[in-house]
PDB file of C-alpha atoms in Angstrom:
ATOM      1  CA  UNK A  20     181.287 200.089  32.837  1.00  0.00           C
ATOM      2  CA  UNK A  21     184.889 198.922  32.408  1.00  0.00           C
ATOM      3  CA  UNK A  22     186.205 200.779  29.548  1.00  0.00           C
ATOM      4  CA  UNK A  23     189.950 200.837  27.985  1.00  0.00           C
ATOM      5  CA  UNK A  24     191.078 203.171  25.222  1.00  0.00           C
ATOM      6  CA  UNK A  25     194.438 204.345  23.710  1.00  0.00           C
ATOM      7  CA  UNK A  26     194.040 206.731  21.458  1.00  0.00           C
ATOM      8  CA  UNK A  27     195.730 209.444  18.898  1.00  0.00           C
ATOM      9  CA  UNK A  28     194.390 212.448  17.174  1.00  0.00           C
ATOM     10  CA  UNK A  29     195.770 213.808  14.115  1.00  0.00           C
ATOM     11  CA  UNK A  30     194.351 216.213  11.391  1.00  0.00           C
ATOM     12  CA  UNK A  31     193.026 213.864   9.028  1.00  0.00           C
ATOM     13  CA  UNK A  32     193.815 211.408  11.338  1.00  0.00           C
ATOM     14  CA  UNK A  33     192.196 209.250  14.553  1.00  0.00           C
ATOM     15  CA  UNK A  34     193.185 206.032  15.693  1.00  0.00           C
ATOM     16  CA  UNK A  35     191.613 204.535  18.701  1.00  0.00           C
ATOM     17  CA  UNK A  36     191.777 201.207  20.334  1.00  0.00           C
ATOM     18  CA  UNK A  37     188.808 200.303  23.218  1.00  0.00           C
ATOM     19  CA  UNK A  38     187.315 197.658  24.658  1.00  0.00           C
ATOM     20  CA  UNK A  39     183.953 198.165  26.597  1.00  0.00           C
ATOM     21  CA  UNK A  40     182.499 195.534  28.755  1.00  0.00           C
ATOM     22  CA  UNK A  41     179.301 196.369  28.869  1.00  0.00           C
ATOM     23  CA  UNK A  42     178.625 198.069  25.416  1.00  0.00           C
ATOM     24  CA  UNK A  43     175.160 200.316  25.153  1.00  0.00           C
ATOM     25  CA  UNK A  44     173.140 200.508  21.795  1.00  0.00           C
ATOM     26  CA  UNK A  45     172.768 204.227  21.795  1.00  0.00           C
ATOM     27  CA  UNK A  46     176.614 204.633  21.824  1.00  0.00           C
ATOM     28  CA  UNK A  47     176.815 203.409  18.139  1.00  0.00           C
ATOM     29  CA  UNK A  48     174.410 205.415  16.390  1.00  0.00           C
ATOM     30  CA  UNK A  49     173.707 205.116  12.489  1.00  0.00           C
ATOM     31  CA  UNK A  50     175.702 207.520  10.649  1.00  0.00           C
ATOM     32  CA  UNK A  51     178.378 208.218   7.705  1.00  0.00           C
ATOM     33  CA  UNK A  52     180.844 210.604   7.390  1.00  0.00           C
ATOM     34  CA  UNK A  53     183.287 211.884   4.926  1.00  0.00           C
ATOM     35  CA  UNK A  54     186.377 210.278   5.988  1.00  0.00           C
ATOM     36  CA  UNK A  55     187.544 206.723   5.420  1.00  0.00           C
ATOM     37  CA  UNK A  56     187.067 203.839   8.819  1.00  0.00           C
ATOM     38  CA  UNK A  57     188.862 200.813   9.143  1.00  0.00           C
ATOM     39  CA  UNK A  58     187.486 198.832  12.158  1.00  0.00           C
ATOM     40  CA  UNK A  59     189.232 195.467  13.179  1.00  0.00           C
ATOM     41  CA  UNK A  60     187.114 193.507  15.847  1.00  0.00           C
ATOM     42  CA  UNK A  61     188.867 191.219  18.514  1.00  0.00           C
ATOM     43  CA  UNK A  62     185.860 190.644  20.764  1.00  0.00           C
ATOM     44  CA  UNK A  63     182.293 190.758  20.644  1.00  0.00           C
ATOM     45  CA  UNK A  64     179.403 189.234  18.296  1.00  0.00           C
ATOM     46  CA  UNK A  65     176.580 191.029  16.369  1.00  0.00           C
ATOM     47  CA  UNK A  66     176.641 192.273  12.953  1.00  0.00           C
ATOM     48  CA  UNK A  67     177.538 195.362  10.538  1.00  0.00           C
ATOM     49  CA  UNK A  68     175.164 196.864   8.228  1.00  0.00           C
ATOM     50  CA  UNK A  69     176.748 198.838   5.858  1.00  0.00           C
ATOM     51  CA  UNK A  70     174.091 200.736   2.778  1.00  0.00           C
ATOM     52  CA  UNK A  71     172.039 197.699   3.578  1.00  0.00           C
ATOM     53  CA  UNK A  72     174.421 194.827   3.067  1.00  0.00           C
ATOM     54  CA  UNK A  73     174.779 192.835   6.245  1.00  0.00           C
ATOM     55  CA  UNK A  74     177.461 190.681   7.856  1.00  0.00           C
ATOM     56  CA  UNK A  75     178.545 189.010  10.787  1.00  0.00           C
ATOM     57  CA  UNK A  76     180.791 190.712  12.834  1.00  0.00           C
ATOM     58  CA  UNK A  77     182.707 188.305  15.726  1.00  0.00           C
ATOM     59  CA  UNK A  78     186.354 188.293  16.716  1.00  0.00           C
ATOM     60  CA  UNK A  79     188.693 188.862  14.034  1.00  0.00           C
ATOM     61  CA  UNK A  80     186.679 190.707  11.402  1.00  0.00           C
ATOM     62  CA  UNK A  81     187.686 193.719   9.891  1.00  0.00           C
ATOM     63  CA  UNK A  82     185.348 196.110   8.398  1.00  0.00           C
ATOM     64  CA  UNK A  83     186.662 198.852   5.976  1.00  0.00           C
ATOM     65  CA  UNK A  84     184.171 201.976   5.204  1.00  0.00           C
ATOM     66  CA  UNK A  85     184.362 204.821   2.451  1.00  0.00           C
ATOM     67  CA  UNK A  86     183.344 207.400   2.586  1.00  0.00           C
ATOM     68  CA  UNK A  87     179.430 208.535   3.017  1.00  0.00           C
ATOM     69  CA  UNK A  88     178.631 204.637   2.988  1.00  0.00           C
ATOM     70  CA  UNK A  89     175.772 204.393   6.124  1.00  0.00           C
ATOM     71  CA  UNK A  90     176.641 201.904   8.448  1.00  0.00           C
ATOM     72  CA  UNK A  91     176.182 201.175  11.932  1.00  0.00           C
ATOM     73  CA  UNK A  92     177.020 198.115  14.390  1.00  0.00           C
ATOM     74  CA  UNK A  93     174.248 195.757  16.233  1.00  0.00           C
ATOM     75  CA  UNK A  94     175.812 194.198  19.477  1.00  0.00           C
ATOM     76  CA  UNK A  95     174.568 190.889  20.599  1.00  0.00           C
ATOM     77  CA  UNK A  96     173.533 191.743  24.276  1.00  0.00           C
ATOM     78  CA  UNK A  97     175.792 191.275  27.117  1.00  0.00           C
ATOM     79  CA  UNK A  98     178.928 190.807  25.042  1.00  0.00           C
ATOM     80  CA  UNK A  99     181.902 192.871  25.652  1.00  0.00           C
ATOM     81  CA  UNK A 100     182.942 194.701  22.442  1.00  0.00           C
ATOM     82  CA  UNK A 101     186.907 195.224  21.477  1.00  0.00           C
ATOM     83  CA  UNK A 102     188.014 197.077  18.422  1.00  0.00           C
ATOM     84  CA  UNK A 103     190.715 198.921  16.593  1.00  0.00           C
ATOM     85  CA  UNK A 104     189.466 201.970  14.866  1.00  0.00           C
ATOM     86  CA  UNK A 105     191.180 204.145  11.998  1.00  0.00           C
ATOM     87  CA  UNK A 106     190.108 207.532  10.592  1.00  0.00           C
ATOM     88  CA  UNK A 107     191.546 208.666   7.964  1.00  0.00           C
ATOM     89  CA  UNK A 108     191.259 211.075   4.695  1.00  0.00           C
ATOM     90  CA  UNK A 109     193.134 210.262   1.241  1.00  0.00           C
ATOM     91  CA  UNK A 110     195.748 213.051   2.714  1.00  0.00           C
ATOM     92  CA  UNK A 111     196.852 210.773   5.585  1.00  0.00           C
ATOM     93  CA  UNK A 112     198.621 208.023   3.333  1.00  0.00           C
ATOM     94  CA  UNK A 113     202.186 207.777   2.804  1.00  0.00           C
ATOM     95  CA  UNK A 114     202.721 206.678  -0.845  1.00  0.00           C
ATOM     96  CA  UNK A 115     200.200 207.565  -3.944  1.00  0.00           C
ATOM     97  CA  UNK A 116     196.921 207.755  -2.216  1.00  0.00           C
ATOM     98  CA  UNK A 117     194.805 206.852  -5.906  1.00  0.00           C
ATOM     99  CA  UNK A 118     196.889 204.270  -6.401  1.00  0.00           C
ATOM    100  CA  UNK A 119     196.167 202.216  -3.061  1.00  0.00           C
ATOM    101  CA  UNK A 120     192.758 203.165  -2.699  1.00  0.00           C
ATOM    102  CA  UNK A 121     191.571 202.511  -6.033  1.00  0.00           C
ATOM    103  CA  UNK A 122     190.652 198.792  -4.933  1.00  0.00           C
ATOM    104  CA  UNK A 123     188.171 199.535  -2.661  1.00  0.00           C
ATOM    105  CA  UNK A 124     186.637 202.097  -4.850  1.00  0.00           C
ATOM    106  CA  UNK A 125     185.524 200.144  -7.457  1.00  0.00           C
ATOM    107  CA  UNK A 126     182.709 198.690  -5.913  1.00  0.00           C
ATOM    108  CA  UNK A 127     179.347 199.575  -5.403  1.00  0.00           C
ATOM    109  CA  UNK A 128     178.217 201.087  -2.110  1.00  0.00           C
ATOM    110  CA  UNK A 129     178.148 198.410   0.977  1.00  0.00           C
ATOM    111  CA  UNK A 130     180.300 195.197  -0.940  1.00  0.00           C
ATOM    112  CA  UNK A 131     183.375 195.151  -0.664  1.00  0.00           C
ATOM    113  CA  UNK A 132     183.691 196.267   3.193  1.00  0.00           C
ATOM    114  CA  UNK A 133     184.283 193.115   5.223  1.00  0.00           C
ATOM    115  CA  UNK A 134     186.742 190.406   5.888  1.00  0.00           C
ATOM    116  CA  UNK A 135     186.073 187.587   8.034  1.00  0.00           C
ATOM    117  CA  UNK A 136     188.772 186.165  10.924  1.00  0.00           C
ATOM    118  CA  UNK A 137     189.726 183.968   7.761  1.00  0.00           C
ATOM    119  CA  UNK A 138     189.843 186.219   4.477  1.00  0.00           C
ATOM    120  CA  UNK A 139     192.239 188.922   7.262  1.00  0.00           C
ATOM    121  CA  UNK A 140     195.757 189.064   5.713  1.00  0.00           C
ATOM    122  CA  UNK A 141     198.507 187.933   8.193  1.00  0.00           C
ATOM    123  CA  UNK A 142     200.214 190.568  10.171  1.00  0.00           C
ATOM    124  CA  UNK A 143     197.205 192.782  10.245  1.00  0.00           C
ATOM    125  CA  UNK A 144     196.647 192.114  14.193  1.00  0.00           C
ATOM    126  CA  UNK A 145     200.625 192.691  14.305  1.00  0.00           C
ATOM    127  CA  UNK A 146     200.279 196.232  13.000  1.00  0.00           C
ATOM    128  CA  UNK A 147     197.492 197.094  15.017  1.00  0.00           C
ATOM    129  CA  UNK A 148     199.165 196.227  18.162  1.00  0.00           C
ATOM    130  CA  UNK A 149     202.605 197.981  16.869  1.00  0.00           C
ATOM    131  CA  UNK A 150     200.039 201.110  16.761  1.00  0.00           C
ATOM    132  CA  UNK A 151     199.474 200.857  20.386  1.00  0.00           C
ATOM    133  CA  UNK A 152     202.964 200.649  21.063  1.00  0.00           C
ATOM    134  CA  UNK A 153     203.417 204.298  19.303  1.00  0.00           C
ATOM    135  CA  UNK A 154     202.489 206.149  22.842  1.00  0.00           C
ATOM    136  CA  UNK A 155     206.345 206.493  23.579  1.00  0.00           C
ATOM    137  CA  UNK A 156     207.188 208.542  20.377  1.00  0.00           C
ATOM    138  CA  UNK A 157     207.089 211.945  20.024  1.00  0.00           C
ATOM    139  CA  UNK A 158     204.110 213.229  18.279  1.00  0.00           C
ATOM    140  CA  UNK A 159     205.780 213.631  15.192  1.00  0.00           C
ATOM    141  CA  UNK A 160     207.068 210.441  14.916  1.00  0.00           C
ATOM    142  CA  UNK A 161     204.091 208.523  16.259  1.00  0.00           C
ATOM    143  CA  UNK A 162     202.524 210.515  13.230  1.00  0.00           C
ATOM    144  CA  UNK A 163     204.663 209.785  10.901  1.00  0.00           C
ATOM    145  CA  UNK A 164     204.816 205.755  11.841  1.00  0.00           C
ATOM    146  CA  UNK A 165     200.870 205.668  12.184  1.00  0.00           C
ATOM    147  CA  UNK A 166     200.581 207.278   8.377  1.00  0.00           C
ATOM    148  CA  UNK A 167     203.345 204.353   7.226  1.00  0.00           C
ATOM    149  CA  UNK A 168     201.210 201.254   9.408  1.00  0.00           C
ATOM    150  CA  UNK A 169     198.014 202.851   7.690  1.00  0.00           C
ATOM    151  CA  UNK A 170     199.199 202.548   4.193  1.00  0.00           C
ATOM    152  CA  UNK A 171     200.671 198.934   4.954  1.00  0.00           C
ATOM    153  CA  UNK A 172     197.114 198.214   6.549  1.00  0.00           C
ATOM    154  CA  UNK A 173     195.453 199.049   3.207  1.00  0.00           C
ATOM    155  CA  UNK A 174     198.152 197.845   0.819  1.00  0.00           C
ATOM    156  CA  UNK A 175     197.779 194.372   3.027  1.00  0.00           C
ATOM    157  CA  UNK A 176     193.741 194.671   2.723  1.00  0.00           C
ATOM    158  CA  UNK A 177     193.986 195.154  -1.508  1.00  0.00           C
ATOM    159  CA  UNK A 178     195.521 191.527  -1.877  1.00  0.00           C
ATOM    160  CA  UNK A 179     192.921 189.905  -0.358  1.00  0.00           C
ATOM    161  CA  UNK A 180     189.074 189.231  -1.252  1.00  0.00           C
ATOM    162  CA  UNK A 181     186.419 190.084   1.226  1.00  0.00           C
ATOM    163  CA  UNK A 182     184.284 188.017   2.490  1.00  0.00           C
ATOM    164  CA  UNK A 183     180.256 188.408   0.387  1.00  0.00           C
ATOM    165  CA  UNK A 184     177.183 190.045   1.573  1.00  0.00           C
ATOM    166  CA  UNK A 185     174.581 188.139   3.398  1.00  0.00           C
ATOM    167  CA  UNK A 186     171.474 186.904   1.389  1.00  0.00           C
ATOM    168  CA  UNK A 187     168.955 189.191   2.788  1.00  0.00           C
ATOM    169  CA  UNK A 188     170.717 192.218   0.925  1.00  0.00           C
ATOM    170  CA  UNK A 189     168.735 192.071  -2.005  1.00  0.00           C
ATOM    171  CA  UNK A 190     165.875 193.017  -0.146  1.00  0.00           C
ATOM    172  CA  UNK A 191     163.414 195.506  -0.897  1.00  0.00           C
ATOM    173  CA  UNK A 192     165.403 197.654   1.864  1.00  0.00           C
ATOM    174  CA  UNK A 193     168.464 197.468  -0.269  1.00  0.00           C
ATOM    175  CA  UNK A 194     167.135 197.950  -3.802  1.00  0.00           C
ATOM    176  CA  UNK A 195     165.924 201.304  -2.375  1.00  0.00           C
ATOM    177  CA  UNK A 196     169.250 202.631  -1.118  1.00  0.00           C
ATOM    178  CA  UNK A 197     170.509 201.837  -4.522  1.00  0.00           C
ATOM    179  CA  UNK A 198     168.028 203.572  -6.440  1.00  0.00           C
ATOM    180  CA  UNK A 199     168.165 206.652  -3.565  1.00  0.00           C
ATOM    181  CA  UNK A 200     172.075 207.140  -4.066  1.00  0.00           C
ATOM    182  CA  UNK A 201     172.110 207.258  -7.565  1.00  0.00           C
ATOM    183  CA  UNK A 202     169.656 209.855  -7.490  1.00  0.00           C
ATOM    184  CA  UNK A 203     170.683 211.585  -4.037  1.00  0.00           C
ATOM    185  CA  UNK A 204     170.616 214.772  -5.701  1.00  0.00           C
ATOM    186  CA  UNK A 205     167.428 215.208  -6.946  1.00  0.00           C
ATOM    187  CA  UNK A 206     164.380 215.538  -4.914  1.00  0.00           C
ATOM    188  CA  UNK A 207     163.204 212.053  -4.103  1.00  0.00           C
ATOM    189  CA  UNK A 208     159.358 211.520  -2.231  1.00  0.00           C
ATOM    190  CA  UNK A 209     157.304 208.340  -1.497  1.00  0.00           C
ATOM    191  CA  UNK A 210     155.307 208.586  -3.519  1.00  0.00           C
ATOM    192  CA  UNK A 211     157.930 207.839  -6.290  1.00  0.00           C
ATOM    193  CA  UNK A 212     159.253 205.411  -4.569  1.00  0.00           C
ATOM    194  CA  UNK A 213     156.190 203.129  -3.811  1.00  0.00           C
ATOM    195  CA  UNK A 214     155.414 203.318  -7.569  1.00  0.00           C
ATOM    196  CA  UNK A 215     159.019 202.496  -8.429  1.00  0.00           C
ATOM    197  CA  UNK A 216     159.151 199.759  -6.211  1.00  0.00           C
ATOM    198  CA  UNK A 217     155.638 198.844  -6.672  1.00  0.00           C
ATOM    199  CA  UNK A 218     154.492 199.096  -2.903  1.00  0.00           C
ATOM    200  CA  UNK A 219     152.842 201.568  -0.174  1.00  0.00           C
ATOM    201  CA  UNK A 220     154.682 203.763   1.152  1.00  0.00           C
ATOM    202  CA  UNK A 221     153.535 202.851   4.203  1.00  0.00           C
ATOM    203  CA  UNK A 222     155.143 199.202   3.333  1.00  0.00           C
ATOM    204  CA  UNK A 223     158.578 200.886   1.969  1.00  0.00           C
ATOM    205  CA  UNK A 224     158.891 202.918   4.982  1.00  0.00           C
ATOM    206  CA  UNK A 225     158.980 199.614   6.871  1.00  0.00           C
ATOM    207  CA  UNK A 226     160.708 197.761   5.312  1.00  0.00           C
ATOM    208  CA  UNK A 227     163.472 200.483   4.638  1.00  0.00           C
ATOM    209  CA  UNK A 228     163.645 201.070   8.423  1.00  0.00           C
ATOM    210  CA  UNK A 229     163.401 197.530   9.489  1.00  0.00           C
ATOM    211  CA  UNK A 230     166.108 196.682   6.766  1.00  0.00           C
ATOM    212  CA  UNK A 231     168.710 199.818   7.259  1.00  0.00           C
ATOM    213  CA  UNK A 232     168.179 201.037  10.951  1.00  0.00           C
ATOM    214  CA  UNK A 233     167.488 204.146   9.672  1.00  0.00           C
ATOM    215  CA  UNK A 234     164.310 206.372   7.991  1.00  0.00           C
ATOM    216  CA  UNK A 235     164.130 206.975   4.414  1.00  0.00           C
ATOM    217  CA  UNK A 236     164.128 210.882   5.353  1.00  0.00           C
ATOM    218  CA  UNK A 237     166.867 210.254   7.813  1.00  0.00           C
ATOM    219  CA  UNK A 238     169.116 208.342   5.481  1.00  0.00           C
ATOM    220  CA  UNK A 239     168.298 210.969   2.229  1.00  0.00           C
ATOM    221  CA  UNK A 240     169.260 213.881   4.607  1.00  0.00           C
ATOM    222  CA  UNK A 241     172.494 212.503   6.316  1.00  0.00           C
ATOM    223  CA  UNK A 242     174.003 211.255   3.070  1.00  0.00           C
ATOM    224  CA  UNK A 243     172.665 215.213   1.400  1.00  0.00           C
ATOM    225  CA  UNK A 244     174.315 216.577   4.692  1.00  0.00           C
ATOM    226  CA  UNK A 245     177.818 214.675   4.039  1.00  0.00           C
ATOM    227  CA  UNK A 246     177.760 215.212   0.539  1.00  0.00           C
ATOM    228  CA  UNK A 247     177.293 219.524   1.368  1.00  0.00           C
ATOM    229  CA  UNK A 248     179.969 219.618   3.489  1.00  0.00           C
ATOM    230  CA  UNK A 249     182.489 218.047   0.895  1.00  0.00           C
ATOM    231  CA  UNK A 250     181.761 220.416  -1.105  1.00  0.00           C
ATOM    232  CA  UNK A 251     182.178 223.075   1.003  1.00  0.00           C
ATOM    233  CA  UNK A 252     185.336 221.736   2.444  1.00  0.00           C
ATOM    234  CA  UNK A 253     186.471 222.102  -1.783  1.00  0.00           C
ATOM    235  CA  UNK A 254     185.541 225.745  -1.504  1.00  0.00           C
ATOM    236  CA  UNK A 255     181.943 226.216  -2.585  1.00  0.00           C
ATOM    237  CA  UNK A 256     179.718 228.316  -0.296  1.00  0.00           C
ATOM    238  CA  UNK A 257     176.681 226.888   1.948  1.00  0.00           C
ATOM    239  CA  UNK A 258     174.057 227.947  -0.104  1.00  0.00           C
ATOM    240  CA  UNK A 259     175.343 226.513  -3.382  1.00  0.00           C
ATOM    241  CA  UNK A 260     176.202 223.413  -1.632  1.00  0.00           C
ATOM    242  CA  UNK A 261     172.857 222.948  -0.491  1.00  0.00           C
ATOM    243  CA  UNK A 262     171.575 223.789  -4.013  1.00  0.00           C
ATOM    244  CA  UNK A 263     173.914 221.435  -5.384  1.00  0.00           C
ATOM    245  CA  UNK A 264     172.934 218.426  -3.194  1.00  0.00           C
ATOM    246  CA  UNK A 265     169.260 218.643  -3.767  1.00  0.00           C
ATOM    247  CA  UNK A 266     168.024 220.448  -0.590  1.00  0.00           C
ATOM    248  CA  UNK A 267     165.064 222.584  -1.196  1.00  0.00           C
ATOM    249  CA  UNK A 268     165.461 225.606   1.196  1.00  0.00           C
ATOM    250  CA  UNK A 269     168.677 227.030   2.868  1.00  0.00           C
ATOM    251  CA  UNK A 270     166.762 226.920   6.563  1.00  0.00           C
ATOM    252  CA  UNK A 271     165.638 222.932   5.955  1.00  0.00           C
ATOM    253  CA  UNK A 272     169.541 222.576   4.878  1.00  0.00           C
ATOM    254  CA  UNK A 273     170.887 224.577   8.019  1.00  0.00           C
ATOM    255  CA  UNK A 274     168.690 222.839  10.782  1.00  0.00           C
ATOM    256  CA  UNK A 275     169.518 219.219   9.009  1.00  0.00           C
ATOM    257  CA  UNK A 276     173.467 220.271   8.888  1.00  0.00           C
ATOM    258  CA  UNK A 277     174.086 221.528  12.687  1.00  0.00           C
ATOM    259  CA  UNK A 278     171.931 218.161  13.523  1.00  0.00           C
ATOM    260  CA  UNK A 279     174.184 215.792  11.465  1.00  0.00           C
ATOM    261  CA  UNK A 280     177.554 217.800  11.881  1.00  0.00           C
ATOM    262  CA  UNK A 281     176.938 219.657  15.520  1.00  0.00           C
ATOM    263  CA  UNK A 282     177.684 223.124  14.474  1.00  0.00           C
ATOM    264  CA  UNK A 283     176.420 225.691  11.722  1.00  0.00           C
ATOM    265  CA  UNK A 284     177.382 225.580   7.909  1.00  0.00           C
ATOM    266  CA  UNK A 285     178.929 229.234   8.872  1.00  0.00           C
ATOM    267  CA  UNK A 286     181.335 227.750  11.749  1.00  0.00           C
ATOM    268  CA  UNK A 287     184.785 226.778  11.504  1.00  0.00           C
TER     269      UNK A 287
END
């Protein structure tokens, strides 16, 4: 596979720019995270789906995430994929971090997230490229500049209007990841949720898979997972973060958190 990357690691801080020829499905797994993701697409076709809301992904899209939205990426087949990724935490900014992210947070989970080649601000590809440019500075300047370009990315981004969900969002798949994250914290079965929805739960289970990529137990525990480590990152112990985020048992919260985050609540 012909693969090309530049890329920079800082704490609260990753920027990396690839292109893969050959792309493979498993590589881009369904997840969410607790950091913020601006992806800007210059080759390759498919399509985003972000807490159920899809769109069209081709060259020239940019996708921005917040964070513990579930997304993942569907590649058409044999298309090489190109992107510009950013990583980032509120910390990372250069000027007043509520003030320029405050746009994209006052939107319901998955809308908002995606600009087509058309609805991108000029200059966006121009900073991206400048970013690239950064491996002759010292890492404390390339720092420095990639904080700046981030916070002109953003500032750029809040000026214009992103492009609207495909139809199919308002499917059943989607009314159930509403309903599941405004009561992610409370225990949440099937059987609930086929009366709710007014279904089997063999149906819902279906249709939620088909629709989001991902199992209703799969998505409930990832976004629980996410949510307990914020929490602990603020301080709080494992235990009460469990408690807090509607896990049951500390073991079920344990084996679900070294799957999700790769290590144990307990390591550093």
């Amino acid at each position: 596979m012909d693969f090309h990357r530049v890329y920079y690691d800082f704490p609260g801080f990753h920027y990396h720019h690839e292109t893969e020829s050959n792309p493979t499905p498993l590589d881009f797994a369904r997840h969410c995270h607790n950091h913020y993701e601006l992806i800007y697409v210059t080759g390759g076709r498919g399509r985003y789906i972000v807490e159920g809301a899809q769109y069209g992904m081709s060259p020239g899209t940019l996708l921005l995430l917040r964070p513990r939205e579930f997304h993942y990426v569907e590649l058409e087949p044999g298309t090489p994929y190109e992107r510009y990724v950013l990583h980032f935490d509120e910390n990372t900014l250069a000027g007043s971090a509520e003030v320029i992210l405050t746009p994209f947070l006052d939107k319901p989970l998955g809308e908002g997230n995606f600009y087509t080649e058309t609805e991108v601000p000029a200059g966006v590809c121009d900073i991206f490229e400048r970013m690239d440019d950064l491996q002759v500075l010292h890492p404390e300047q390339r720092e420095l500049m990639l904080r700046l370009m981030t916070t002109e990315l953003l500032i750029l981004l809040s000026t214009a209007a992103p492009a609207p969900k495909l139809p199919d969002c308002e499917q059943l798949g989607a009314r159930v990841i509403k309903y599941l994250n405004e009561n992610i914290s409370r225990p949440i079965g099937l059987d609930e949720l086929a009366r709710r929805f007014f279904v089997s739960k063999y149906y819902l289970c279906r249709a939620f898979k088909e629709h989001n990529g991902v199992s209703v137990h799969g998505y409930i525990t990832g976004k629980r997972v996410m949510l307990a480590k914020l929490l602990m990152d603020r301080g709080e112990t494992a235990s009460v973060a469990a408690y807090r985020v509607g896990f049951g048992d500390y073991s079920s919260f344990y084996r679900a958190y070294k799957k999700y985050v790769g290590r144990s609540p307990s390591a550093k």
